Short mmCIF file of C-alpha atoms in Angstrom, two decimals:
data_model
loop_
_atom_site.label_atom_id
_atom_site.label_comp_id
_atom_site.label_asym_id
_atom_site.label_seq_id
_atom_site.Cartn_x
_atom_site.Cartn_y
_atom_site.Cartn_z
CA MET A 309 2.42 21.84 -28.06
CA LYS A 310 3.33 18.32 -26.94
CA TYR A 311 2.95 16.98 -23.42
CA ALA A 312 3.86 13.91 -21.40
CA ILE A 313 1.90 12.84 -18.34
CA LYS A 314 2.61 10.27 -15.68
CA ILE A 315 -0.50 8.25 -14.81
CA ALA A 316 -1.27 5.98 -11.85
CA TYR A 317 -4.26 3.69 -11.80
CA ASP A 318 -5.91 0.90 -9.90
CA GLY A 319 -6.35 -1.71 -12.62
CA ARG A 320 -9.39 -3.38 -11.05
CA ALA A 321 -11.82 -0.93 -12.56
CA PHE A 322 -10.57 -1.15 -16.15
CA SER A 323 -10.32 -3.50 -19.11
CA GLY A 324 -6.67 -2.53 -19.46
CA TRP A 325 -5.02 0.51 -20.97
CA GLN A 326 -5.99 0.29 -24.61
CA LYS A 327 -9.27 1.56 -26.05
CA GLN A 328 -11.76 -1.12 -26.98
CA PRO A 329 -15.37 -0.64 -28.09
CA GLY A 330 -17.88 -1.15 -25.29
CA ARG A 331 -15.28 -1.40 -22.49
CA THR A 332 -14.03 1.02 -19.88
CA THR A 333 -10.32 1.48 -20.42
CA VAL A 334 -7.73 3.81 -18.97
CA GLN A 335 -6.79 5.30 -22.35
CA GLU A 336 -10.39 6.17 -23.13
CA SER A 337 -10.94 7.62 -19.63
CA VAL A 338 -7.87 9.84 -19.94
CA GLU A 339 -8.81 11.01 -23.43
CA LYS A 340 -12.34 11.85 -22.29
CA ALA A 341 -11.04 13.79 -19.28
CA LEU A 342 -8.53 15.80 -21.32
CA THR A 343 -11.04 16.44 -24.11
CA ALA A 344 -13.55 17.69 -21.54
CA PHE A 345 -11.50 20.73 -20.49
CA CYS A 346 -9.02 21.22 -23.34
CA HIS A 347 -11.88 22.08 -25.74
CA GLU A 348 -10.33 19.98 -28.50
CA ASP A 349 -10.25 16.26 -29.26
CA VAL A 350 -7.24 14.79 -27.49
CA SER A 351 -5.62 11.44 -28.41
CA VAL A 352 -3.15 9.97 -25.94
CA HIS A 353 -0.43 7.40 -26.65
CA GLY A 354 0.62 5.21 -23.72
CA ALA A 355 4.05 3.69 -23.16
CA GLY A 356 2.78 0.33 -21.85
CA ARG A 357 -0.38 -1.47 -22.93
CA THR A 358 -1.29 -2.94 -19.56
CA ASP A 359 -3.82 -5.81 -19.53
CA LYS A 360 -7.17 -5.87 -17.81
CA GLY A 361 -6.64 -5.68 -14.06
CA VAL A 362 -2.98 -4.64 -14.17
CA HIS A 363 -2.07 -1.60 -12.04
CA ALA A 364 0.21 1.31 -12.83
CA LEU A 365 2.18 3.74 -10.72
CA GLY A 366 4.23 5.15 -13.58
CA GLN A 367 2.42 4.77 -16.90
CA VAL A 368 3.47 7.53 -19.30
CA ALA A 369 1.35 8.95 -22.09
CA SER A 370 1.94 11.71 -24.63
CA PHE A 371 -0.50 13.96 -26.47
CA GLU A 372 -0.65 17.17 -28.46
CA LEU A 373 -2.72 20.28 -27.84
CA LYS A 374 -3.40 22.93 -30.45
CA TYR A 375 -4.27 25.35 -27.64
CA PRO A 376 -1.61 25.02 -24.93
CA LEU A 377 -2.50 24.90 -21.24
CA PRO A 378 -0.32 25.25 -18.12
CA LEU A 379 0.99 21.94 -16.71
CA GLU A 380 -0.74 22.58 -13.36
CA THR A 381 -4.05 22.97 -15.17
CA ILE A 382 -3.59 19.70 -17.01
CA ILE A 383 -3.00 17.86 -13.74
CA SER A 384 -5.69 19.53 -11.65
CA ALA A 385 -8.41 19.73 -14.31
CA GLY A 386 -7.51 16.27 -15.60
CA ASN A 387 -7.87 14.77 -12.13
CA ALA A 388 -11.11 16.64 -11.58
CA HIS A 389 -12.52 14.94 -14.68
CA LEU A 390 -11.09 11.48 -14.03
CA PRO A 391 -12.53 8.70 -11.87
CA ASP A 392 -10.82 8.24 -8.48
CA GLN A 393 -9.02 5.11 -9.70
CA ILE A 394 -6.95 7.11 -12.22
CA ARG A 395 -4.67 9.98 -11.22
CA LEU A 396 -2.40 12.21 -13.28
CA MET A 397 0.74 12.41 -11.15
CA GLU A 398 3.06 14.59 -13.27
CA ALA A 399 3.00 16.59 -16.48
CA ALA A 400 5.83 17.95 -18.63
CA HIS A 401 6.45 19.72 -21.91
CA VAL A 402 8.24 17.47 -24.40
CA ASP A 403 9.80 17.83 -27.85
CA ASP A 404 7.57 17.40 -30.87
CA SER A 405 9.49 14.22 -31.69
CA PHE A 406 8.59 12.61 -28.34
CA HIS A 407 6.22 9.65 -28.35
CA ALA A 408 5.49 7.91 -25.02
CA ARG A 409 5.66 4.48 -26.64
CA TYR A 410 8.33 4.79 -29.32
CA SER A 411 10.68 7.03 -27.34
CA ALA A 412 10.72 4.69 -24.33
CA LEU A 413 14.09 3.05 -23.69
CA TRP A 414 12.80 0.59 -21.11
CA ARG A 415 9.78 -0.40 -19.08
CA GLU A 416 9.95 -1.60 -15.49
CA TYR A 417 7.31 -3.83 -13.95
CA VAL A 418 6.95 -4.93 -10.34
CA TYR A 419 5.16 -8.12 -9.37
CA HIS A 420 4.18 -8.87 -5.77
CA VAL A 421 3.50 -12.33 -4.37
CA TRP A 422 2.13 -12.72 -0.85
CA THR A 423 2.82 -16.10 0.77
CA GLY A 424 1.27 -15.70 4.22
CA ALA A 425 -1.64 -17.73 5.59
CA SER A 426 -3.62 -14.45 5.80
CA CYS A 427 -3.26 -11.30 3.74
CA TYR A 428 -3.53 -7.70 4.95
CA PRO A 429 -6.75 -6.12 3.63
CA HIS A 430 -4.79 -3.02 2.56
CA ILE A 431 -2.71 -4.90 -0.02
CA ARG A 432 -4.79 -7.88 -1.04
CA ASN A 433 -5.84 -6.30 -4.35
CA TYR A 434 -2.23 -5.61 -5.31
CA VAL A 435 -0.64 -9.03 -4.77
CA TRP A 436 -0.91 -12.58 -6.02
CA TRP A 437 -1.84 -14.34 -2.83
CA LYS A 438 -0.23 -17.80 -2.87
CA ARG A 439 -1.37 -19.07 0.50
CA ARG A 440 1.47 -20.68 2.49
CA ALA A 441 3.61 -20.99 -0.65
CA ASP A 442 6.92 -22.53 0.33
CA TRP A 443 9.16 -21.36 -2.50
CA ASP A 444 12.77 -22.38 -2.84
CA MET A 445 14.20 -18.86 -3.07
CA GLU A 446 17.54 -20.10 -4.43
CA LYS A 447 15.67 -21.54 -7.40
CA VAL A 448 13.72 -18.28 -7.77
CA ARG A 449 16.96 -16.29 -7.87
CA SER A 450 18.42 -18.73 -10.41
CA ALA A 451 15.30 -18.36 -12.58
CA CYS A 452 15.66 -14.55 -12.47
CA ARG A 453 19.26 -14.88 -13.67
CA LYS A 454 18.22 -17.20 -16.49
CA PHE A 455 15.44 -14.85 -17.66
CA THR A 456 17.92 -11.98 -17.83
CA GLY A 457 19.37 -11.39 -21.29
CA THR A 458 18.15 -11.94 -24.84
CA HIS A 459 15.93 -14.95 -25.51
CA ASP A 460 13.13 -16.13 -27.76
CA PHE A 461 10.22 -15.57 -25.37
CA ARG A 462 7.40 -17.09 -27.48
CA ALA A 463 6.63 -19.57 -24.67
CA PHE A 464 5.94 -16.47 -22.54
CA CYS A 465 3.43 -14.76 -24.83
CA ARG A 466 -0.32 -15.14 -25.10
CA ALA A 467 -0.47 -17.51 -28.07
CA ILE A 468 -2.90 -15.65 -30.33
CA GLU A 469 -0.92 -12.44 -29.92
CA CYS A 470 2.55 -13.81 -30.54
CA PRO A 471 4.45 -11.88 -33.22
CA PRO A 472 6.74 -13.65 -35.72
CA ASN A 473 9.78 -12.35 -33.87
CA ALA A 474 9.42 -13.04 -30.15
CA VAL A 475 13.02 -12.30 -29.23
CA ARG A 476 13.13 -9.84 -26.35
CA ASP A 477 15.80 -8.58 -23.99
CA ILE A 478 15.39 -8.54 -20.22
CA ALA A 479 17.89 -5.99 -18.93
CA ARG A 480 17.43 -7.08 -15.33
CA MET A 481 15.20 -9.19 -13.14
CA THR A 482 15.60 -9.18 -9.38
CA VAL A 483 13.68 -10.67 -6.49
CA ALA A 484 13.52 -9.68 -2.83
CA LYS A 485 11.72 -11.42 0.02
CA ARG A 486 10.67 -9.68 3.18
CA GLY A 487 8.67 -11.91 5.48
CA PRO A 488 5.75 -13.30 3.46
CA LEU A 489 6.11 -10.67 0.71
CA ILE A 490 8.09 -11.44 -2.44
CA ARG A 491 8.76 -8.63 -4.87
CA PHE A 492 10.03 -9.04 -8.43
CA ARG A 493 11.42 -6.14 -10.48
CA ILE A 494 11.68 -6.75 -14.21
CA ARG A 495 13.11 -4.26 -16.65
CA GLY A 496 13.30 -4.60 -20.42
CA LYS A 497 13.03 -2.58 -23.61
CA ALA A 498 9.78 -4.25 -24.67
CA PHE A 499 7.49 -7.04 -23.53
CA LEU A 500 5.14 -9.49 -25.24
CA THR A 501 1.48 -9.80 -24.23
CA ASN A 502 1.23 -11.39 -20.75
CA MET A 503 5.00 -11.89 -20.76
CA VAL A 504 5.73 -10.83 -17.18
CA ARG A 505 2.76 -12.77 -15.84
CA ILE A 506 3.81 -15.98 -17.64
CA MET A 507 7.38 -15.47 -16.40
CA ILE A 508 6.05 -15.28 -12.85
CA GLY A 509 3.69 -18.24 -13.34
CA THR A 510 6.62 -20.30 -14.64
CA THR A 511 8.83 -19.14 -11.77
CA ASP A 512 6.14 -20.35 -9.39
CA HIS A 513 6.31 -23.82 -10.95
CA ILE A 514 10.10 -23.82 -10.66
CA ALA A 515 10.04 -22.55 -7.07
CA ALA A 516 7.55 -25.22 -6.06
CA GLY A 517 9.56 -27.97 -7.75
CA ASP A 518 6.99 -28.63 -10.53
CA CYS A 519 9.39 -27.56 -13.28
CA SER A 520 13.19 -27.78 -13.40
CA LEU A 521 15.62 -24.95 -14.00
CA GLU A 522 16.96 -26.88 -16.98
CA PHE A 523 13.49 -26.87 -18.53
CA LEU A 524 13.53 -23.08 -18.26
CA ASP A 525 16.64 -23.06 -20.47
CA TYR A 526 14.64 -25.03 -23.01
CA LEU A 527 11.62 -22.71 -22.74
CA LEU A 528 13.83 -19.68 -23.36
CA ARG A 529 15.01 -21.09 -26.68
CA GLY A 530 11.64 -20.52 -28.33
CA ALA A 531 9.38 -23.28 -27.01
CA HIS A 532 5.63 -23.29 -27.60
CA ARG A 533 3.28 -21.40 -25.33
CA GLU A 534 1.67 -24.63 -24.05
CA GLU A 535 5.06 -25.70 -22.70
CA GLY A 536 5.44 -22.59 -20.53
CA GLY A 537 3.89 -22.07 -17.12
CA PRO A 538 0.48 -20.55 -16.38
CA THR A 539 -0.29 -16.83 -16.52
CA ALA A 540 -0.03 -15.35 -13.01
CA PRO A 541 -2.93 -13.09 -11.96
CA ALA A 542 -3.06 -9.53 -13.27
CA GLN A 543 -3.64 -8.02 -9.82
CA GLY A 544 -0.05 -8.72 -8.68
CA LEU A 545 1.41 -6.70 -11.56
CA ILE A 546 2.27 -2.99 -11.52
CA LEU A 547 3.72 -0.94 -14.36
CA GLN A 548 6.27 0.90 -12.22
CA LYS A 549 8.34 3.14 -14.43
CA ILE A 550 9.15 4.02 -18.04
CA GLY A 551 12.68 5.07 -18.92
CA TYR A 552 13.54 7.79 -21.49
CA ASP A 553 16.83 9.27 -22.53
CA VAL A 554 16.18 12.35 -20.40
CA PRO A 555 14.20 12.42 -17.15
CA LEU A 556 10.71 13.74 -17.88
CA TRP A 557 9.98 15.06 -14.40
CA PRO A 558 13.33 16.11 -12.96
CA SER A 559 11.66 17.70 -9.94
CA VAL A 560 10.73 14.29 -8.55
CA GLY A 561 13.99 12.64 -9.48
CA SER A 562 12.46 10.23 -11.97
CA MET B 745 -7.47 -21.96 27.06
CA LYS B 746 -6.33 -18.42 26.35
CA TYR B 747 -5.42 -17.05 22.93
CA ALA B 748 -3.94 -13.94 21.38
CA ILE B 749 -4.65 -12.91 17.81
CA LYS B 750 -3.09 -10.28 15.58
CA ILE B 751 -5.71 -8.38 13.61
CA ALA B 752 -5.39 -6.11 10.57
CA TYR B 753 -8.23 -3.90 9.39
CA ASP B 754 -9.14 -1.16 6.99
CA GLY B 755 -10.66 1.41 9.33
CA ARG B 756 -12.95 3.01 6.74
CA ALA B 757 -15.67 0.46 7.25
CA PHE B 758 -15.86 0.70 11.03
CA SER B 759 -16.83 3.01 13.87
CA GLY B 760 -13.53 2.18 15.56
CA TRP B 761 -12.47 -0.81 17.58
CA GLN B 762 -14.72 -0.66 20.61
CA LYS B 763 -18.25 -2.05 20.73
CA GLN B 764 -21.02 0.55 20.66
CA PRO B 765 -24.75 -0.05 20.35
CA GLY B 766 -26.04 0.38 16.81
CA ARG B 767 -22.62 0.75 15.18
CA THR B 768 -20.39 -1.61 13.24
CA THR B 769 -17.15 -1.96 15.12
CA VAL B 770 -14.11 -4.19 14.76
CA GLN B 771 -14.46 -5.66 18.23
CA GLU B 772 -18.04 -6.66 17.63
CA SER B 773 -17.22 -8.11 14.19
CA VAL B 774 -14.40 -10.23 15.63
CA GLU B 775 -16.55 -11.45 18.53
CA LYS B 776 -19.36 -12.40 16.16
CA ALA B 777 -16.98 -14.28 13.86
CA LEU B 778 -15.34 -16.22 16.70
CA THR B 779 -18.68 -16.96 18.35
CA ALA B 780 -20.03 -18.28 15.03
CA PHE B 781 -17.64 -21.23 14.85
CA CYS B 782 -16.38 -21.67 18.42
CA HIS B 783 -19.88 -22.62 19.59
CA GLU B 784 -19.54 -20.49 22.70
CA ASP B 785 -19.87 -16.79 23.44
CA VAL B 786 -16.47 -15.20 22.90
CA SER B 787 -15.42 -11.83 24.34
CA VAL B 788 -12.27 -10.26 22.97
CA HIS B 789 -10.09 -7.61 24.61
CA GLY B 790 -8.11 -5.36 22.29
CA ALA B 791 -4.78 -3.73 23.03
CA GLY B 792 -5.56 -0.40 21.34
CA ARG B 793 -8.95 1.29 21.12
CA THR B 794 -8.61 2.76 17.66
CA ASP B 795 -11.02 5.54 16.68
CA LYS B 796 -13.49 5.50 13.84
CA GLY B 797 -11.60 5.36 10.55
CA VAL B 798 -8.20 4.45 12.02
CA HIS B 799 -6.48 1.45 10.40
CA ALA B 800 -4.55 -1.40 11.99
CA LEU B 801 -1.84 -3.74 10.78
CA GLY B 802 -0.97 -5.09 14.21
CA GLN B 803 -3.90 -4.81 16.61
CA VAL B 804 -3.73 -7.55 19.25
CA ALA B 805 -6.69 -9.06 21.06
CA SER B 806 -6.98 -11.83 23.65
CA PHE B 807 -9.86 -14.16 24.47
CA GLU B 808 -10.63 -17.40 26.27
CA LEU B 809 -12.21 -20.56 24.95
CA LYS B 810 -13.73 -23.26 27.13
CA TYR B 811 -13.43 -25.68 24.22
CA PRO B 812 -9.97 -25.25 22.67
CA LEU B 813 -9.42 -25.13 18.92
CA PRO B 814 -6.23 -25.38 16.83
CA LEU B 815 -4.59 -22.04 15.99
CA GLU B 816 -4.93 -22.69 12.25
CA THR B 817 -8.66 -23.21 12.69
CA ILE B 818 -9.03 -19.94 14.55
CA ILE B 819 -7.32 -18.05 11.72
CA SER B 820 -8.97 -19.79 8.79
CA ALA B 821 -12.49 -20.10 10.24
CA GLY B 822 -12.24 -16.61 11.75
CA ASN B 823 -11.34 -15.11 8.40
CA ALA B 824 -14.09 -17.08 6.67
CA HIS B 825 -16.61 -15.44 9.03
CA LEU B 826 -15.15 -11.93 8.95
CA PRO B 827 -15.77 -9.19 6.38
CA ASP B 828 -12.93 -8.65 3.88
CA GLN B 829 -11.82 -5.48 5.66
CA ILE B 830 -10.76 -7.41 8.78
CA ARG B 831 -8.19 -10.21 8.72
CA LEU B 832 -6.78 -12.37 11.49
CA MET B 833 -3.06 -12.47 10.70
CA GLU B 834 -1.64 -14.57 13.52
CA ALA B 835 -2.81 -16.61 16.51
CA ALA B 836 -0.95 -17.89 19.56
CA HIS B 837 -1.53 -19.66 22.85
CA VAL B 838 -0.87 -17.38 25.82
CA ASP B 839 -0.69 -17.69 29.60
CA ASP B 840 -3.90 -17.36 31.57
CA SER B 841 -2.53 -14.12 33.03
CA PHE B 842 -2.19 -12.53 29.59
CA HIS B 843 -4.48 -9.63 28.69
CA ALA B 844 -3.98 -7.92 25.32
CA ARG B 845 -4.54 -4.50 26.85
CA TYR B 846 -3.05 -4.73 30.33
CA SER B 847 -0.06 -6.87 29.40
CA ALA B 848 1.02 -4.50 26.61
CA LEU B 849 4.34 -2.73 27.25
CA TRP B 850 4.01 -0.31 24.36
CA ARG B 851 1.93 0.61 21.33
CA GLU B 852 3.39 1.83 18.07
CA TYR B 853 1.44 3.97 15.64
CA VAL B 854 2.42 5.09 12.17
CA TYR B 855 1.02 8.23 10.58
CA HIS B 856 1.43 8.98 6.86
CA VAL B 857 1.21 12.42 5.29
CA TRP B 858 1.23 12.79 1.49
CA THR B 859 2.36 16.20 0.24
CA GLY B 860 2.22 15.77 -3.55
CA ALA B 861 -0.01 17.69 -5.93
CA SER B 862 -1.66 14.36 -6.83
CA CYS B 863 -2.00 11.21 -4.75
CA TYR B 864 -1.67 7.61 -5.96
CA PRO B 865 -5.10 5.91 -5.93
CA HIS B 866 -3.57 2.87 -4.18
CA ILE B 867 -2.67 4.80 -1.03
CA ARG B 868 -5.09 7.71 -0.89
CA ASN B 869 -7.24 6.09 1.81
CA TYR B 870 -4.23 5.51 4.06
CA VAL B 871 -2.67 8.99 4.12
CA TRP B 872 -3.51 12.52 5.15
CA TRP B 873 -3.23 14.27 1.83
CA LYS B 874 -1.89 17.78 2.46
CA ARG B 875 -1.70 19.02 -1.10
CA ARG B 876 1.62 20.72 -1.88
CA ALA B 877 2.40 21.10 1.83
CA ASP B 878 5.78 22.76 2.15
CA TRP B 879 6.84 21.65 5.59
CA ASP B 880 10.02 22.78 7.27
CA MET B 881 11.40 19.31 8.04
CA GLU B 882 13.92 20.66 10.54
CA LYS B 883 11.02 22.00 12.58
CA VAL B 884 9.20 18.67 12.22
CA ARG B 885 12.24 16.79 13.53
CA SER B 886 12.55 19.26 16.42
CA ALA B 887 8.87 18.77 17.27
CA CYS B 888 9.38 14.98 17.33
CA ARG B 889 12.26 15.42 19.77
CA LYS B 890 10.15 17.69 21.98
CA PHE B 891 7.22 15.25 22.04
CA THR B 892 9.56 12.44 23.14
CA GLY B 893 9.64 11.88 26.89
CA THR B 894 7.16 12.36 29.74
CA HIS B 895 4.75 15.30 29.52
CA ASP B 896 1.29 16.38 30.54
CA PHE B 897 -0.50 15.74 27.24
CA ARG B 898 -3.95 17.18 28.15
CA ALA B 899 -3.70 19.64 25.24
CA PHE B 900 -3.47 16.53 23.02
CA CYS B 901 -6.59 14.73 24.22
CA ARG B 902 -10.17 14.96 23.07
CA ALA B 903 -11.50 17.32 25.75
CA ILE B 904 -14.53 15.38 26.95
CA GLU B 905 -12.43 12.22 27.34
CA CYS B 906 -9.49 13.72 29.21
CA PRO B 907 -8.65 11.82 32.42
CA PRO B 908 -7.53 13.67 35.58
CA ASN B 909 -3.99 12.46 35.01
CA ALA B 910 -2.94 13.16 31.41
CA VAL B 911 0.77 12.54 31.89
CA ARG B 912 2.01 10.09 29.27
CA ASP B 913 5.42 8.96 28.11
CA ILE B 914 6.43 8.91 24.45
CA ALA B 915 9.32 6.46 24.18
CA ARG B 916 10.21 7.55 20.67
CA MET B 917 8.88 9.60 17.80
CA THR B 918 10.66 9.64 14.47
CA VAL B 919 9.90 11.09 11.07
CA ALA B 920 11.15 10.11 7.61
CA LYS B 921 10.50 11.82 4.29
CA ARG B 922 10.77 10.06 0.96
CA GLY B 923 9.68 12.23 -1.93
CA PRO B 924 6.18 13.51 -1.16
CA LEU B 925 5.56 10.87 1.56
CA ILE B 926 6.20 11.69 5.21
CA ARG B 927 6.01 8.89 7.74
CA PHE B 928 5.85 9.32 11.52
CA ARG B 929 6.47 6.46 13.95
CA ILE B 930 5.30 7.04 17.50
CA ARG B 931 5.79 4.58 20.32
CA GLY B 932 4.55 4.89 23.88
CA LYS B 933 3.18 2.86 26.73
CA ALA B 934 -0.28 4.40 26.50
CA PHE B 935 -2.07 7.12 24.58
CA LEU B 936 -4.97 9.50 25.28
CA THR B 937 -7.99 9.70 22.97
CA ASN B 938 -6.99 11.29 19.65
CA MET B 939 -3.51 11.92 21.05
CA VAL B 940 -1.46 10.91 18.01
CA ARG B 941 -3.79 12.76 15.64
CA ILE B 942 -3.59 15.98 17.67
CA MET B 943 0.20 15.62 17.88
CA ILE B 944 0.29 15.39 14.07
CA GLY B 945 -2.17 18.27 13.63
CA THR B 946 -0.01 20.42 15.92
CA THR B 947 3.15 19.36 14.09
CA ASP B 948 1.49 20.49 10.86
CA HIS B 949 0.95 23.96 12.36
CA ILE B 950 4.57 24.09 13.51
CA ALA B 951 5.92 22.83 10.16
CA ALA B 952 3.88 25.42 8.27
CA GLY B 953 5.01 28.23 10.59
CA ASP B 954 1.59 28.79 12.20
CA CYS B 955 2.82 27.79 15.65
CA SER B 956 6.30 28.13 17.19
CA LEU B 957 8.41 25.37 18.67
CA GLU B 958 8.49 27.33 21.92
CA PHE B 959 4.71 27.18 22.06
CA LEU B 960 4.97 23.40 21.84
CA ASP B 961 7.01 23.47 25.06
CA TYR B 962 4.16 25.36 26.65
CA LEU B 963 1.54 22.94 25.29
CA LEU B 964 3.45 19.98 26.71
CA ARG B 965 3.26 21.40 30.22
CA GLY B 966 -0.46 20.71 30.49
CA ALA B 967 -2.14 23.42 28.41
CA HIS B 968 -5.85 23.32 27.58
CA ARG B 969 -7.12 21.35 24.60
CA GLU B 970 -8.22 24.53 22.79
CA GLU B 971 -4.61 25.73 22.80
CA GLY B 972 -3.37 22.63 20.94
CA GLY B 973 -3.53 22.09 17.20
CA PRO B 974 -6.36 20.47 15.24
CA THR B 975 -7.00 16.73 15.10
CA ALA B 976 -5.41 15.26 11.96
CA PRO B 977 -7.63 12.92 9.91
CA ALA B 978 -8.11 9.34 11.11
CA GLN B 979 -7.30 7.84 7.71
CA GLY B 980 -3.58 8.66 7.99
CA LEU B 981 -3.23 6.68 11.21
CA ILE B 982 -2.29 2.99 11.52
CA LEU B 983 -1.94 0.96 14.71
CA GLN B 984 1.28 -0.77 13.69
CA LYS B 985 2.45 -2.96 16.53
CA ILE B 986 1.90 -3.85 20.17
CA GLY B 987 4.88 -4.79 22.31
CA TYR B 988 4.80 -7.47 25.03
CA ASP B 989 7.53 -8.88 27.25
CA VAL B 990 7.81 -11.96 25.04
CA PRO B 991 7.19 -12.08 21.28
CA LEU B 992 3.72 -13.51 20.66
CA TRP B 993 4.40 -14.82 17.14
CA PRO B 994 8.08 -15.74 17.06
CA SER B 995 7.70 -17.34 13.64
CA VAL B 996 7.21 -13.97 11.98
CA GLY B 997 9.84 -12.19 14.01
CA SER B 998 7.43 -9.91 15.81
#
């Protein structure tokens, strides 16, 4: 029997999603928790390989069980075996052909920038705090429009992990400002390593006047990584939602 | 020279706002921080005496300095001397007659209830998690309407701290539900000890069918504390905003 689960985590405690020897990762923590009460070795496949320090509200993972269990048991027993910083939020039965990563139609990330002189203690671990940043929001909106669409994003990929084909499609990128809080929403089929964070780091340079909008056009035609902007901090990034052809958890409207 | 400051804090780390011997409180922490760099003994007066564990986004305090300092210095040096869980968000010059507590026209609290089977790790310390609570929202809205107005709230006050006159006026109380998150906003000139939390605890009983709306009418006519509902947890409560006759920090629109 195949299952999908929706997972939320506070990225601070983990070296990212993907299993790595000698590091505490979300994937390994979830596999250990499921294995502990399912009485079989469970391997989970995640939709988004979030980096060290990146948060998730809507990561999705799939796994198979030889000995089926009720969905409520998976959530409650899973959470009982997981550290506080990881929570299973939803569970669903899925077709045998479902794979959290390969079946995903799109991934949506949110990135928060806080521009106040002080930052609320409740949110400081979930934002990039750019103290007193005075961004030109018209330029930021123009940058979002330029990023949207199909481009060669190799200037926006961690150099040693750049694949031969770095063409990706950004379905939409929006920005909203409310007082000192700036929120980006970025949706695309697939992303390169560090891609969203380098997009935000480059947008920061544009918004502050350190890089022109015309240079962004150049960057999006397949420039080298060194020509792109810096990688914005992981802690501002949240994996918000994964899109599939049918809603996985209709009860919650997502 | 007299000053007002806006203070945000994560209530978990503190035994409430007010100074008490042998306990770590917000008031004491702020006074220590200001005293450390103002080179004079500073006493601060807070607008709302939040209980142990209650959070604040918009606490306001006032204090006097014999040797004036720039507002930016108060914020930056204050924050440098404060623990991470307390942040000075704004500072302003105020009239000599200003007193954070006595000049306040109203206080607004927010209370969050989370009713999902699982709770996001990012918010779990800022909500009352009522697992799978199935509240009758029509009853909750009716309760909010009944609480609004002038009543004898002695059933909604910690018994040993109830003053002879427990008549208070709730200017407005609203509730909004978005998925599993329920948010109350409660504004009034002044509140009794634990008042908002007992109002929420009683609303929970009404919403779950354990107490009738008619009984709430009775409670609001000056019933005894034992007749009211339980005290909802401190961690769901946030002191959101204090209202004065003129905005203290016009730059941020509040």
